[in-house]
CSV table of C-alpha atoms and ligand atoms in Angstrom, one decimal:
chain,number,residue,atom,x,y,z
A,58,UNK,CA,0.4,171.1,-53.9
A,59,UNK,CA,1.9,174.2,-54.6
A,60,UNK,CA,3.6,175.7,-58.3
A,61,UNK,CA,6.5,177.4,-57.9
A,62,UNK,CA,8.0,179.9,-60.8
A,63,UNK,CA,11.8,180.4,-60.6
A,64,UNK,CA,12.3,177.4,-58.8
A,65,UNK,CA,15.7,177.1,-60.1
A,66,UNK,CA,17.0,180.8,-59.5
A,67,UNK,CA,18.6,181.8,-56.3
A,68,UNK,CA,15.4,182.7,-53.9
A,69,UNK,CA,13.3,180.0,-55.7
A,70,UNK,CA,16.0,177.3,-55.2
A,71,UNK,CA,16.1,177.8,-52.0
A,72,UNK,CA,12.2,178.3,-51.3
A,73,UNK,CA,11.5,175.0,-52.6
A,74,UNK,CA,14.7,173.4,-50.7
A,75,UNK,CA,13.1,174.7,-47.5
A,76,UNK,CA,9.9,174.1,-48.4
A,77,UNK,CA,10.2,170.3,-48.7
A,78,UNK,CA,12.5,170.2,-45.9
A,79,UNK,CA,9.4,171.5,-43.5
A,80,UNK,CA,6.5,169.9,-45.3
A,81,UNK,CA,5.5,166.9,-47.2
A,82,UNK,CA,3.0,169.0,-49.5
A,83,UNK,CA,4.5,168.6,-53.2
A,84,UNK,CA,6.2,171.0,-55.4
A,85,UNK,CA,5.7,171.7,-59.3
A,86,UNK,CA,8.6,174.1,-60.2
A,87,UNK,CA,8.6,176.0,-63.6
A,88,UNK,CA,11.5,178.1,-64.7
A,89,UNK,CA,12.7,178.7,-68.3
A,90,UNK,CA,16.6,178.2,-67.6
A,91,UNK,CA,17.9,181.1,-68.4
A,92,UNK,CA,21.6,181.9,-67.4
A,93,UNK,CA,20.5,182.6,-63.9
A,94,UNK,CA,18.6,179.4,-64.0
A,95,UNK,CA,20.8,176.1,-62.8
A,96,UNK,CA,19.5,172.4,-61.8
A,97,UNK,CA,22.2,172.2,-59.9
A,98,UNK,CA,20.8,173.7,-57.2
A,99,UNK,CA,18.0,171.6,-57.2
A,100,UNK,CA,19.8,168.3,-57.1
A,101,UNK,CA,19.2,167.2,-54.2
A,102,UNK,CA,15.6,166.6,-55.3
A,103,UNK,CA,16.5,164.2,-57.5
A,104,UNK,CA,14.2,161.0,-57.3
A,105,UNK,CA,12.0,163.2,-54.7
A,106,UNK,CA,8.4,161.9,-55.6
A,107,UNK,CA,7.3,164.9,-53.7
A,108,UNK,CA,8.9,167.5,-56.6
A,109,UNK,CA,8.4,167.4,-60.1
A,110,UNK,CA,10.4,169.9,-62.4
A,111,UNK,CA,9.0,171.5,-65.7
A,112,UNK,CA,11.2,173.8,-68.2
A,113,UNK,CA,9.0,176.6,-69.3
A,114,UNK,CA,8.0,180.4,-70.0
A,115,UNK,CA,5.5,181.8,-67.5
A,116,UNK,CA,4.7,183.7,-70.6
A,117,UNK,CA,3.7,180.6,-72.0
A,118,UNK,CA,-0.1,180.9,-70.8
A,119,UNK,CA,-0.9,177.2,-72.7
A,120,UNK,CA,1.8,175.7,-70.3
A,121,UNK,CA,1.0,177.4,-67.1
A,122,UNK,CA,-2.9,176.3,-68.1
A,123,UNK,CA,-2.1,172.8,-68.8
A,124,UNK,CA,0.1,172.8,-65.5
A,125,UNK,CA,-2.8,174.1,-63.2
A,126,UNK,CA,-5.7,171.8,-64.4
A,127,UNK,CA,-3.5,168.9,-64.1
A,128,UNK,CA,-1.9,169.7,-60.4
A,129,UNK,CA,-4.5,171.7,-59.5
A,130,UNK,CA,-2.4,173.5,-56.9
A,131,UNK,CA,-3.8,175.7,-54.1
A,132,UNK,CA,-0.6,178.4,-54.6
A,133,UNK,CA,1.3,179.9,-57.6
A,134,UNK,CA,4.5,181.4,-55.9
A,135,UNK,CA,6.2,183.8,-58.7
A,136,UNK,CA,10.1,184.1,-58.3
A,137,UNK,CA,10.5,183.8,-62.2
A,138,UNK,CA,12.3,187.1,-63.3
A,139,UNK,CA,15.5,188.6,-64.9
A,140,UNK,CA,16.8,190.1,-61.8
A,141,UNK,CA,20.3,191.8,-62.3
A,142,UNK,CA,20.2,195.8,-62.3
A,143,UNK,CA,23.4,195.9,-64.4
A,144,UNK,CA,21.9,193.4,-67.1
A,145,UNK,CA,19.0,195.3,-66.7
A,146,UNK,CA,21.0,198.5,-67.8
A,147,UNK,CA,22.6,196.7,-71.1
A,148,UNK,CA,19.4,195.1,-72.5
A,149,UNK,CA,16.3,196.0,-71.1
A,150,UNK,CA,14.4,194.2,-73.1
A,151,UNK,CA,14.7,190.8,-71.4
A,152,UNK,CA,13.2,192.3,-68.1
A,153,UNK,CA,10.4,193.3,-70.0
A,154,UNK,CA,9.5,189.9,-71.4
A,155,UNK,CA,9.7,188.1,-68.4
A,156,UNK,CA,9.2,190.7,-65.4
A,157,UNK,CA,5.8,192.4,-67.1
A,158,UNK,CA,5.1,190.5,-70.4
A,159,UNK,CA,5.0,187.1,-68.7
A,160,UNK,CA,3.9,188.1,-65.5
A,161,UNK,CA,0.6,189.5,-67.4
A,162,UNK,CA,0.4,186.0,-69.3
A,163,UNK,CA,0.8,183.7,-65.4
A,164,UNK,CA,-1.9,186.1,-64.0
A,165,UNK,CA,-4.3,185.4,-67.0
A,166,UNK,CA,-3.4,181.6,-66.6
A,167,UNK,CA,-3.9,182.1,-62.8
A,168,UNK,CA,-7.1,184.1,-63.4
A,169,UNK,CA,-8.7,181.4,-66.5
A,170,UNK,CA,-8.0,178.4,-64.0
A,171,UNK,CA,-9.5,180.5,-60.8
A,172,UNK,CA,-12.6,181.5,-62.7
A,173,UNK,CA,-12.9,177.7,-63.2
A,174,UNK,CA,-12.8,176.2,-59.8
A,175,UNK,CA,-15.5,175.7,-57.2
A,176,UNK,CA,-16.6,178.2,-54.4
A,177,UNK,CA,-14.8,175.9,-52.0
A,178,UNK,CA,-11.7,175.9,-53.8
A,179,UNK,CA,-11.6,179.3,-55.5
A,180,UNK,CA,-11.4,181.2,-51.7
A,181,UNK,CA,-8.5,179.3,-50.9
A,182,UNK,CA,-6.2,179.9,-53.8
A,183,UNK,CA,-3.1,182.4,-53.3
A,184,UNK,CA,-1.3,183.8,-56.4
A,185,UNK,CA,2.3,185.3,-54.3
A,186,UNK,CA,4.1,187.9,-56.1
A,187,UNK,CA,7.2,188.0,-55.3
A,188,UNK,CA,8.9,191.5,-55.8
A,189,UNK,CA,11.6,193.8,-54.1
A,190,UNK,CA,12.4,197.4,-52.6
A,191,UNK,CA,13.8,198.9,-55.6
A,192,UNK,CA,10.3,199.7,-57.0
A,193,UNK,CA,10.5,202.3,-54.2
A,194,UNK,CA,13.5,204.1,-55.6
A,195,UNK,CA,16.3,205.3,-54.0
A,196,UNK,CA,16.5,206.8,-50.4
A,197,UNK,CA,18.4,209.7,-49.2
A,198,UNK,CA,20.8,209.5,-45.9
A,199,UNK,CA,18.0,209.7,-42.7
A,200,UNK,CA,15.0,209.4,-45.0
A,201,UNK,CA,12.6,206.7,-43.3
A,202,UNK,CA,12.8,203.1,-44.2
A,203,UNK,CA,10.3,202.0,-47.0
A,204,UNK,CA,6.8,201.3,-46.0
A,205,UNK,CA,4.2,199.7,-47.8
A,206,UNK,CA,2.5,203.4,-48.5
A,207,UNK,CA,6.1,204.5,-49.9
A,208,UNK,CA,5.2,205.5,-53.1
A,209,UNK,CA,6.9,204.1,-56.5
A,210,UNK,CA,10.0,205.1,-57.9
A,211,UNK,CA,11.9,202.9,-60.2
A,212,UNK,CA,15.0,203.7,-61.1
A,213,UNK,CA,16.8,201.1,-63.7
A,214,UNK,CA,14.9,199.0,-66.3
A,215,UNK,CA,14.9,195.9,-63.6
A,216,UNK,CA,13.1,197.6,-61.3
A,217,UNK,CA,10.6,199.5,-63.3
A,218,UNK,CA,9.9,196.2,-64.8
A,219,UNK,CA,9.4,194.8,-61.4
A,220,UNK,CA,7.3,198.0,-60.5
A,221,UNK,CA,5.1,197.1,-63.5
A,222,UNK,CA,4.4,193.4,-62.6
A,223,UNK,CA,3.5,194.8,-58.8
A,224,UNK,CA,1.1,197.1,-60.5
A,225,UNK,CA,-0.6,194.7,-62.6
A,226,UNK,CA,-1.0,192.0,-59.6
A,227,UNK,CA,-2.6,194.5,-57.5
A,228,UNK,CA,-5.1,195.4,-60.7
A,229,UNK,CA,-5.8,191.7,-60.8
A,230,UNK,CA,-7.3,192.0,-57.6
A,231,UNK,CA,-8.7,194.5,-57.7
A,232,UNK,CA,-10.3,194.3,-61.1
A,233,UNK,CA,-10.8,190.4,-61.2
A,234,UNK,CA,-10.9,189.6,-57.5
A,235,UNK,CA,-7.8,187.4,-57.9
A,236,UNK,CA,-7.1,186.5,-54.5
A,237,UNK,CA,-3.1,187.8,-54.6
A,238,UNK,CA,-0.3,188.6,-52.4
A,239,UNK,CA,2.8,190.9,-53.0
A,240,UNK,CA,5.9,190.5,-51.3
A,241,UNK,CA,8.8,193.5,-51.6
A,242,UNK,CA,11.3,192.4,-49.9
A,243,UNK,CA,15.2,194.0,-49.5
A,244,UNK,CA,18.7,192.9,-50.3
A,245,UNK,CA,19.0,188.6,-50.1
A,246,UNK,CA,22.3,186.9,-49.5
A,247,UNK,CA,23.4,183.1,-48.9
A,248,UNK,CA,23.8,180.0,-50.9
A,249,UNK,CA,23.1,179.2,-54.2
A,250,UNK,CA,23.9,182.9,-55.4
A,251,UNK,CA,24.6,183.6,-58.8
A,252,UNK,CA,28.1,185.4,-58.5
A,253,UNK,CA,27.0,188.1,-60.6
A,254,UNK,CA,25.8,190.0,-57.3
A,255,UNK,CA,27.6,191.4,-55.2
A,256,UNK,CA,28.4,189.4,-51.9
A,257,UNK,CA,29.0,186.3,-54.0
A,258,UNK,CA,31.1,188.0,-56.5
A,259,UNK,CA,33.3,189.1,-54.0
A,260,UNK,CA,33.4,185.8,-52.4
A,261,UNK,CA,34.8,184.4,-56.0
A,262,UNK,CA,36.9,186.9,-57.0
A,263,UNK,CA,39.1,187.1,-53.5
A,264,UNK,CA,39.4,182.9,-53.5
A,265,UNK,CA,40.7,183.4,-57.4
A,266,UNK,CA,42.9,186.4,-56.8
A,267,UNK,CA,40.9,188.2,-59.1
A,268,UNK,CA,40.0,191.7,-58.7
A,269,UNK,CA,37.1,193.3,-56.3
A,270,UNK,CA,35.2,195.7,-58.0
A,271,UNK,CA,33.7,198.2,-56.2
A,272,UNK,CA,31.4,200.8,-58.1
A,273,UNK,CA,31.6,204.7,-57.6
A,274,UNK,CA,32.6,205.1,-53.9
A,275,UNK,CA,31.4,201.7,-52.4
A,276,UNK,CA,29.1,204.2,-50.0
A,277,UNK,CA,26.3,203.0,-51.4
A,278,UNK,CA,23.2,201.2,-49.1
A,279,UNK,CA,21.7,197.8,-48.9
A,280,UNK,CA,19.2,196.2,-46.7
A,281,UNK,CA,21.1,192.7,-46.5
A,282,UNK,CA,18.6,189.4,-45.8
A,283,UNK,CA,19.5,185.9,-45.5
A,284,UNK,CA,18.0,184.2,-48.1
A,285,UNK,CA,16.4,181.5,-45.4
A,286,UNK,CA,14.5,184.4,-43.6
A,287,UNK,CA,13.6,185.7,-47.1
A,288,UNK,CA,11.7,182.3,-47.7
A,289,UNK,CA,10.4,181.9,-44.1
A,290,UNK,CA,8.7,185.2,-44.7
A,291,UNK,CA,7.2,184.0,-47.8
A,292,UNK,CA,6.1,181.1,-46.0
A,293,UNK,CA,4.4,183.4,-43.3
A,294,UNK,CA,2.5,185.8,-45.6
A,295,UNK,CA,1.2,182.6,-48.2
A,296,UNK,CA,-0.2,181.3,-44.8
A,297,UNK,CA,-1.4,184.0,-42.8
A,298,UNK,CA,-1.5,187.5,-45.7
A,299,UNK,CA,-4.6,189.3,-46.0
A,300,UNK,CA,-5.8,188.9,-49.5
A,301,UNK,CA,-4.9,192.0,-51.9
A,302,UNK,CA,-1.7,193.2,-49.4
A,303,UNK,CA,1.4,193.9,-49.9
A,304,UNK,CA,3.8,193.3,-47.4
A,305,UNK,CA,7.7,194.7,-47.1
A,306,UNK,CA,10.1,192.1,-46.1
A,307,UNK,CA,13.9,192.9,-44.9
A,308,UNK,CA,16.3,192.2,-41.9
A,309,UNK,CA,17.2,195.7,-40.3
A,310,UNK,CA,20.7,195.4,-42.0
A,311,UNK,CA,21.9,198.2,-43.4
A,312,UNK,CA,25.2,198.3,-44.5
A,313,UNK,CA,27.4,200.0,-47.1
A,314,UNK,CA,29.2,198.2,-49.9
A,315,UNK,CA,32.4,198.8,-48.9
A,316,UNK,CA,31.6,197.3,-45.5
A,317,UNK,CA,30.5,194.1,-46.9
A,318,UNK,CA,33.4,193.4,-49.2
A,319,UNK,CA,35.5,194.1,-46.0
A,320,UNK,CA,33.7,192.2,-44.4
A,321,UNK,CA,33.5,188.9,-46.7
A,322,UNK,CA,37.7,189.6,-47.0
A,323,UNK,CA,38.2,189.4,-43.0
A,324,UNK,CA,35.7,186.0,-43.6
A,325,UNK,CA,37.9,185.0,-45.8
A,326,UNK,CA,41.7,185.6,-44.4
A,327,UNK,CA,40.0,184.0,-40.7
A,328,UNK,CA,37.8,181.0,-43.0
A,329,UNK,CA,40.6,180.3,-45.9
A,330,UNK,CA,44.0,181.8,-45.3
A,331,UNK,CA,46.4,182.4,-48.0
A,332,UNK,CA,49.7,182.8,-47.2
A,333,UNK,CA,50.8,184.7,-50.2
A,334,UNK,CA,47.8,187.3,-49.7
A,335,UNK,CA,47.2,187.5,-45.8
A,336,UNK,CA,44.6,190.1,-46.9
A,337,UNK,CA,42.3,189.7,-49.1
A,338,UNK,CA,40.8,193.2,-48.9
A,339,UNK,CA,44.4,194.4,-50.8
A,340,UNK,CA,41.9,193.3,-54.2
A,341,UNK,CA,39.2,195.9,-53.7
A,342,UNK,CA,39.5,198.0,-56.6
A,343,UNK,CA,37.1,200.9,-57.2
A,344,UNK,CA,35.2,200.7,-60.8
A,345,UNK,CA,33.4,203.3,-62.4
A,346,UNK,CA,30.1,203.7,-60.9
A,347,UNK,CA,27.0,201.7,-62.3
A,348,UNK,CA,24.7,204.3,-64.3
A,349,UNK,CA,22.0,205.8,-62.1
A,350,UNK,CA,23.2,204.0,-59.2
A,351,UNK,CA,20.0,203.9,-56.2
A,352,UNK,CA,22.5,205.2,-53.1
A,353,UNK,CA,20.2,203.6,-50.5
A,354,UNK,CA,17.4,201.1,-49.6
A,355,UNK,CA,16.4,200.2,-46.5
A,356,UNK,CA,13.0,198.1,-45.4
A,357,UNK,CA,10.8,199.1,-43.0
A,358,UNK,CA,9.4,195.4,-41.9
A,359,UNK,CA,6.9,196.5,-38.6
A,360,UNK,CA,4.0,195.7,-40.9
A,361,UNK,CA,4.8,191.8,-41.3
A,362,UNK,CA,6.0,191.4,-37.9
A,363,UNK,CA,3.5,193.4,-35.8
A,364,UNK,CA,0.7,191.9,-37.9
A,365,UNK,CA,2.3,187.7,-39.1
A,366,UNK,CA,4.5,187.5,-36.0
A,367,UNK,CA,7.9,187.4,-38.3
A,368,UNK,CA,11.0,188.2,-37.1
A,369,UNK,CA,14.2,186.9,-39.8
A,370,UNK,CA,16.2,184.3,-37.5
A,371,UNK,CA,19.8,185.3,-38.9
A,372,UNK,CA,21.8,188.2,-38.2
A,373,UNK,CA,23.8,190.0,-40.7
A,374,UNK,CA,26.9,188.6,-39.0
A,375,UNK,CA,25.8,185.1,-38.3
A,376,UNK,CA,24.6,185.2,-41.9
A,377,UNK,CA,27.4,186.2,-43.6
A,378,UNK,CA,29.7,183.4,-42.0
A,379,UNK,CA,27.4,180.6,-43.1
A,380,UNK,CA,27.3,182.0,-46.8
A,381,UNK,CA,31.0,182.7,-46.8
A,382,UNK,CA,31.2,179.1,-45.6
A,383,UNK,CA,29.0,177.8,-48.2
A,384,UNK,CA,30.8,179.0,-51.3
A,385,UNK,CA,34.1,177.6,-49.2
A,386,UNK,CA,32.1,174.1,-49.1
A,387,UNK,CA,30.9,174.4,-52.6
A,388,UNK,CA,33.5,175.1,-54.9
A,389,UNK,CA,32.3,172.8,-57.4
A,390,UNK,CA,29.2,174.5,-58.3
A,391,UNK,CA,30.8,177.9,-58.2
A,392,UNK,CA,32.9,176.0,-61.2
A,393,UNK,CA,29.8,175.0,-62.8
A,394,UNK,CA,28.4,178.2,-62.9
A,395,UNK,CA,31.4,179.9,-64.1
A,396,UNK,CA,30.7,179.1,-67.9
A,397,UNK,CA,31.6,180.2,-71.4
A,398,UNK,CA,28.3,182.5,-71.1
A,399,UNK,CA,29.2,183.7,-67.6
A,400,UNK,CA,32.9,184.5,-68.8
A,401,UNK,CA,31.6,186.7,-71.5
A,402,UNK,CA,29.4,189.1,-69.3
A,403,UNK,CA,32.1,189.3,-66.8
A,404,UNK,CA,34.3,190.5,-69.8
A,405,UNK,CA,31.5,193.0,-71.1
A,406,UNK,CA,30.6,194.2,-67.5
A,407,UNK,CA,33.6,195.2,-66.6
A,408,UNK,CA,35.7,196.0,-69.7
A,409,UNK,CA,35.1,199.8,-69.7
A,410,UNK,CA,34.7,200.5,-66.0
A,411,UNK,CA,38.4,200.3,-64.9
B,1316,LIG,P1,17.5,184.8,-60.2
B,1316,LIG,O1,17.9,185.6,-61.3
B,1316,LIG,O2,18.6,184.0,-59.4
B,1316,LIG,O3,16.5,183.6,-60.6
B,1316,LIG,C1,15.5,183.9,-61.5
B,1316,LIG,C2,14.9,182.5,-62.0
B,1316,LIG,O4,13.8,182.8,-62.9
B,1316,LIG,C3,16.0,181.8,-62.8
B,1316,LIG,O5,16.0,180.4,-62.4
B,1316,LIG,C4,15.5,181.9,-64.3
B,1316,LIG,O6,15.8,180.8,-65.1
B,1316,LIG,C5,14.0,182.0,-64.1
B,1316,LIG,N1,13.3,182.7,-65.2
B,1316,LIG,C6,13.7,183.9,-65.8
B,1316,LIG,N2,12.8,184.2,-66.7
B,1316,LIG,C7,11.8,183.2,-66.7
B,1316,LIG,C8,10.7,183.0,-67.5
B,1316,LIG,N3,10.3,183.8,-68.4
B,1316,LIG,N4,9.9,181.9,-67.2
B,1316,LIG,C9,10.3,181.1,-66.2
B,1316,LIG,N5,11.4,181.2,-65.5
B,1316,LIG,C10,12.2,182.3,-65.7
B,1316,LIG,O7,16.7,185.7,-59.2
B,1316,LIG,P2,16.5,185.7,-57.6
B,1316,LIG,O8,17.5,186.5,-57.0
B,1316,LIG,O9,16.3,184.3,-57.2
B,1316,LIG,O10,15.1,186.5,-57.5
B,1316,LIG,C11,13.9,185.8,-57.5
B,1316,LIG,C12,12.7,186.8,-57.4
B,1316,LIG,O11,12.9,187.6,-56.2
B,1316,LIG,C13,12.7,187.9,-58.5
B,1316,LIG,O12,11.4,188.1,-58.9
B,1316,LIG,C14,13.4,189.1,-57.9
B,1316,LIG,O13,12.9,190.3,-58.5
B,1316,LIG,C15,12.9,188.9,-56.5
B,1316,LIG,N6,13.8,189.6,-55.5
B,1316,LIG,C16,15.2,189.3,-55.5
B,1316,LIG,C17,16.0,189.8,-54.5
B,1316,LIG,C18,17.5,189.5,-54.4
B,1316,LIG,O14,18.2,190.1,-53.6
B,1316,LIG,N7,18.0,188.6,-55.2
B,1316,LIG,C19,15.4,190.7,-53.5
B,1316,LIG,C20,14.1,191.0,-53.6
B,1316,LIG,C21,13.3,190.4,-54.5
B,1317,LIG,P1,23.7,193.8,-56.7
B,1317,LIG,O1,24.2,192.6,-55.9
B,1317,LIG,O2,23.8,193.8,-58.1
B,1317,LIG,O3,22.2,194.1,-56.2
B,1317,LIG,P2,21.3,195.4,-56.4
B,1317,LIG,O4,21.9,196.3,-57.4
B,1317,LIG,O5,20.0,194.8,-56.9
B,1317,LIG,O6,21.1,196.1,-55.1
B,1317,LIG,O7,24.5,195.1,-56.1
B,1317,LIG,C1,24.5,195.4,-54.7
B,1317,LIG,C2,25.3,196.7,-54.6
B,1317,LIG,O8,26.7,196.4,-54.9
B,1317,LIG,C3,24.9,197.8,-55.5
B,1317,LIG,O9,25.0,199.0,-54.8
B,1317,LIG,C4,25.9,197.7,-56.7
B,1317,LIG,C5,27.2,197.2,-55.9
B,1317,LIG,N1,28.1,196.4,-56.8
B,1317,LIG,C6,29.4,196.7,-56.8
B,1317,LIG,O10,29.9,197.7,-56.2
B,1317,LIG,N2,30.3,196.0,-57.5
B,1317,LIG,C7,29.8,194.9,-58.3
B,1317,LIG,O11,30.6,194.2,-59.0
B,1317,LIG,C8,28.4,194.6,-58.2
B,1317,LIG,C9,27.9,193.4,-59.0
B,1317,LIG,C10,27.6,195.4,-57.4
């Protein structure tokens, strides 16, 4: 079997989802349930003898320690993170607890229960780290793509705490031995997506009317991913990754932000029309501009296809439809999500920015 941290997050939702859709191999999931964190996404599990749930801290070394020597898994996945830049700009200090602070506690759980186990059994354990491109800072226009060589350079709280966890994986290995993995991948979009990000804020705001904020000049550059190819390439490296290496993960997808929201509004207007708003794209409304705002990232993947064979299996186009179509099919957990505690960060997010 296989632990997965995160599990009820966006990525991690939908790793397990697909995981137990392609294999019969069982799943322990263990995610604290923060704000980003929602069951929901995992109901469809529900009964499955093949998945069992635990609420937890991966700082909470006891836990993760009782949860290995009982399952005994041959992989720790880690999606477990606060992941929003803009959160990461208000309090910090969140991202620190989870991203380095409990990342250091799961590797020394990880590392106590791998000292334990038998030759056999102690090559064939995989500790995946699963991180993104904004450790690599911010690229100019025609700068190459981010390699694995690219050297570090966080820019916001979120992604010098992610650049921190990356660091202290790789000193596992190379200190302890620990037989890791490290995953940095671009941009993801698709279902299950907190709309506190971009493309599925957009897709909630234009269906409610509401406003589309757009920071600074909208000219800024992501990588975009389907969340499914995102997960497949997990899947690819946890198989076939040499030990200790880091692989970049992203779709060839660059695209500005004003493109996108354009994009999800002409989705929308052909998908959902609205007779009183033909189009939706009249709601984009330019914000002030997030503080220290990266202006580009884009993934340069040759490594994990030349050397696994993976390729992602959406394009950005086909992508986008099926997520737009998602939240259209969905609207219910799109309510769910939208709670008291959701409300109130929209409100401080966005108060002073008009
Ligand atoms: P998310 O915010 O949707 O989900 C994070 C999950 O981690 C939530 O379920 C939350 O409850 C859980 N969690 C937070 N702190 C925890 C803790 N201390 N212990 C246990 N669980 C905890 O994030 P996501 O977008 O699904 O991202 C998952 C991972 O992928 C993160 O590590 C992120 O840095 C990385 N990543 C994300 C993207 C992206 O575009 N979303 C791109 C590249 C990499
Ligand atoms: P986001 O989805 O927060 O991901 P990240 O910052 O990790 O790349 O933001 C994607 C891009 O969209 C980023 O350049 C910031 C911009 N953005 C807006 O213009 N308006 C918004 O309301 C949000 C949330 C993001």
């Amino acid at each position: 079997m296989i632990l997965v941290t995160g599990s009820a997050g966006f990525i991690g939702a939908n790793f397990v989802l697909d995981w137990l859709a392609e294999h019969d191999e069982p799943v322990v999931s263990l995610d604290k349930l923060t704000y980003a964190g929602n069951l929901e996404n995992l109901t469809s599990l529900n009964g499955d003898p093949r998945h069992l749930f635990v609420r937890g801290d991966i700082g909470d070394a006891g836990l993760v320690g009782e949860l290995l020597a009982q399952h005994r898994p041959r992989a720790v996945i880690n999606f477990a993170a606060e992941s929003h830049v803009d959160r990461s700009i208000r309090g910090p200090e969140d991202f620190i607890q989870t991203n380095i602070v409990g990342t250091f506690h799961l590797l020394e759980a990880v590392r106590a229960y791998w000292s334990g186990l038998a030759d056999g059994e102690k090559t064939g354990l995989r500790f995946l780290h699963v991180s993104t491109d904004e450790v690599y800072g911010s690229l100019a226009k025609g700068d190459p793509a981010f390699s694995e060589t690219h050297r570090y350079e966080p820019n916001s709280p979120y992604s010098a705490s992610k650049a921190a966890s990356d660091h202290l994986v790789r000193a596992y290995h190379h200190t302890y031995g620990l037989p890791v993995l490290t995953t940095n991948c671009s941009n993801n979009y698709g279902p299950y997506h907190f709309p506190e990000k971009l493309i599925p804020l957009m897709i909630v705001n234009a269906l409610a009317g509401k406003p589309l904020p757009v920071y600074g000049d909208g000219q800024q550059i992501r990588d975009w991913l389907y969340v499914k190819d995102h997960c497949a390439a997990i899947r690819c490296v946890l198989e076939k990754g040499r030990l200790g290496e880091v692989y970049n993960i992203g779709g060839w997808n660059e695209k500005a932000n004003l493109e996108i929201v354009h994009t999800i509004c002409a989705l929308l207007d052909e998908l959902a029309p609205n007779p009183l708003r033909p189009q939706s794209s009249v709601l984009i409304t330019y914000v002030q501009d997030r503080p220290g705002h990266d202006r580009r990232y884009a993934i340069d993947a040759r490594k994990i296809e030349r050397e696994l064979g993976w390729k992602p299996a959406e394009t950005f186009e086909s992508g986008i439809r099926k997520t737009v179509q998602w939240y259209l099919d969905n609207r219910e957990w799109v309510r769910n999500v939208q709670s008291g505690a959701y409300r109130q960060w929209v409100e401080k997010n966005y108060a002073g920015r008009a």
